[in-house]
Amino acid sequence: MRHRSVADLMTPTAVSVVPGTTFKEIARLLDEFGITAVCVVDESNRPLGVVSEADLVRRRAAGAGLDTAGALMSSPAVVARPEWSVVRAARVMDRARVKRLPVVDAGGRLVGVLSRSDLVQLFLRRDRAIQEEVVEDVVTRTLGLSPSALSVEVVDGRVTLSGTVRRRSLVPVLLRLCNSVDGVVGVVDRLTYEDDDLPKEEGP
């Protein structure tokens, strides 16, 4: 089972500026390219920080008189690598409370940008593709179960699992793996089991 990587979803051409780029030039670039932020890079194309629309509005409202990217940027830049899974990138984005991540190569040079809108593409996967991944990768390859023993239905990204597994302990594992498939928004458990191999809960 393979999660999509940052390289699969990122925009490979990131609009960037240098520390000396002026406030007005940044505003023009945001408007021209229809974007909400630009990456600030050094002379080696390594990210130093990010200037967003919010930075422009906030600094101007404060009357701070900051007129260059170097003064306006949020720094240091929180970055991602192309080989990261999008799950890892999403967690970094959430933890850092940012809406986009500059993507850098092994040398730290800017090669693209990943935004929240790019991550939304995961949830636009076709139901058929999700169903095939659940059956082939989760049920058959990872758990070694017979696909004929289970019914996997996917509607609008929601997976419904029906059928019987040998051991009860397989049910939570199967649900967890299905939830980790890219594009799945929820899993409905209609599974039964033959043997209850989980420890009994003791009463008070």
PDB file of C-alpha atoms in Angstrom, residues 4-11 14 39 45-50 76-96 98-116 118-119:
ATOM      1  CA  ARG A   4       0.817   9.438  -2.732  1.00  0.00           C
ATOM      2  CA  SER A   5       3.957  11.481  -2.362  1.00  0.00           C
ATOM      3  CA  VAL A   6       4.459  15.218  -2.214  1.00  0.00           C
ATOM      4  CA  ALA A   7       6.008  14.991  -5.691  1.00  0.00           C
ATOM      5  CA  ASP A   8       2.731  13.516  -6.999  1.00  0.00           C
ATOM      6  CA  LEU A   9       0.643  16.494  -5.879  1.00  0.00           C
ATOM      7  CA  MET A  10       2.907  19.530  -5.648  1.00  0.00           C
ATOM      8  CA  THR A  11       2.939  22.390  -8.127  1.00  0.00           C
ATOM      9  CA  ALA A  14       6.842  27.789  -7.442  1.00  0.00           C
ATOM     10  CA  CYS A  39       8.478  31.882  -1.256  1.00  0.00           C
ATOM     11  CA  ASN A  45      17.318  29.232  -4.561  1.00  0.00           C
ATOM     12  CA  ARG A  46      17.020  27.971  -0.973  1.00  0.00           C
ATOM     13  CA  PRO A  47      13.864  29.049   0.889  1.00  0.00           C
ATOM     14  CA  LEU A  48      14.311  31.664   3.599  1.00  0.00           C
ATOM     15  CA  GLY A  49      10.672  32.308   4.374  1.00  0.00           C
ATOM     16  CA  VAL A  50       7.211  32.921   2.943  1.00  0.00           C
ATOM     17  CA  PRO A  76      12.155  30.285   8.812  1.00  0.00           C
ATOM     18  CA  ALA A  77      10.333  28.537   5.987  1.00  0.00           C
ATOM     19  CA  VAL A  78       8.638  25.247   6.917  1.00  0.00           C
ATOM     20  CA  VAL A  79       9.486  22.938   4.019  1.00  0.00           C
ATOM     21  CA  ALA A  80       8.709  19.477   2.658  1.00  0.00           C
ATOM     22  CA  ARG A  81      10.640  16.971   0.577  1.00  0.00           C
ATOM     23  CA  PRO A  82       9.330  15.449  -2.704  1.00  0.00           C
ATOM     24  CA  GLU A  83       9.604  11.894  -1.371  1.00  0.00           C
ATOM     25  CA  TRP A  84       7.480  12.553   1.720  1.00  0.00           C
ATOM     26  CA  SER A  85       4.055  10.956   1.861  1.00  0.00           C
ATOM     27  CA  VAL A  86       1.260  13.499   1.681  1.00  0.00           C
ATOM     28  CA  VAL A  87       0.139  12.262   5.102  1.00  0.00           C
ATOM     29  CA  ARG A  88       3.459  13.414   6.582  1.00  0.00           C
ATOM     30  CA  ALA A  89       3.219  16.727   4.744  1.00  0.00           C
ATOM     31  CA  ALA A  90      -0.345  17.286   5.971  1.00  0.00           C
ATOM     32  CA  ARG A  91       0.744  16.662   9.569  1.00  0.00           C
ATOM     33  CA  VAL A  92       3.616  19.124   9.249  1.00  0.00           C
ATOM     34  CA  MET A  93       1.241  21.671   7.722  1.00  0.00           C
ATOM     35  CA  ASP A  94      -1.218  21.222  10.567  1.00  0.00           C
ATOM     36  CA  ARG A  95       1.426  21.313  13.291  1.00  0.00           C
ATOM     37  CA  ALA A  96       3.052  24.478  11.881  1.00  0.00           C
ATOM     38  CA  VAL A  98       0.572  26.909   7.585  1.00  0.00           C
ATOM     39  CA  LYS A  99      -1.433  26.566   4.382  1.00  0.00           C
ATOM     40  CA  ARG A 100       1.441  25.692   2.072  1.00  0.00           C
ATOM     41  CA  LEU A 101       4.883  24.118   2.130  1.00  0.00           C
ATOM     42  CA  PRO A 102       7.793  24.994  -0.164  1.00  0.00           C
ATOM     43  CA  VAL A 103       9.227  21.716  -1.475  1.00  0.00           C
ATOM     44  CA  VAL A 104      13.008  21.378  -1.562  1.00  0.00           C
ATOM     45  CA  ASP A 105      15.412  18.846  -3.050  1.00  0.00           C
ATOM     46  CA  ALA A 106      18.273  17.100  -1.245  1.00  0.00           C
ATOM     47  CA  GLY A 107      20.355  20.267  -1.553  1.00  0.00           C
ATOM     48  CA  GLY A 108      17.654  22.427   0.019  1.00  0.00           C
ATOM     49  CA  ARG A 109      16.783  24.164  -3.271  1.00  0.00           C
ATOM     50  CA  LEU A 110      13.200  25.074  -4.122  1.00  0.00           C
ATOM     51  CA  VAL A 111      11.566  22.642  -6.579  1.00  0.00           C
ATOM     52  CA  GLY A 112       7.867  23.223  -5.998  1.00  0.00           C
ATOM     53  CA  VAL A 113       5.122  24.079  -3.552  1.00  0.00           C
ATOM     54  CA  LEU A 114       2.408  21.992  -1.868  1.00  0.00           C
ATOM     55  CA  SER A 115      -0.776  23.729  -0.742  1.00  0.00           C
ATOM     56  CA  ARG A 116      -3.889  22.633   1.130  1.00  0.00           C
ATOM     57  CA  ASP A 118      -3.366  20.192  -3.568  1.00  0.00           C
ATOM     58  CA  LEU A 119      -4.136  17.849  -0.668  1.00  0.00           C
TER      59      LEU A 119
END
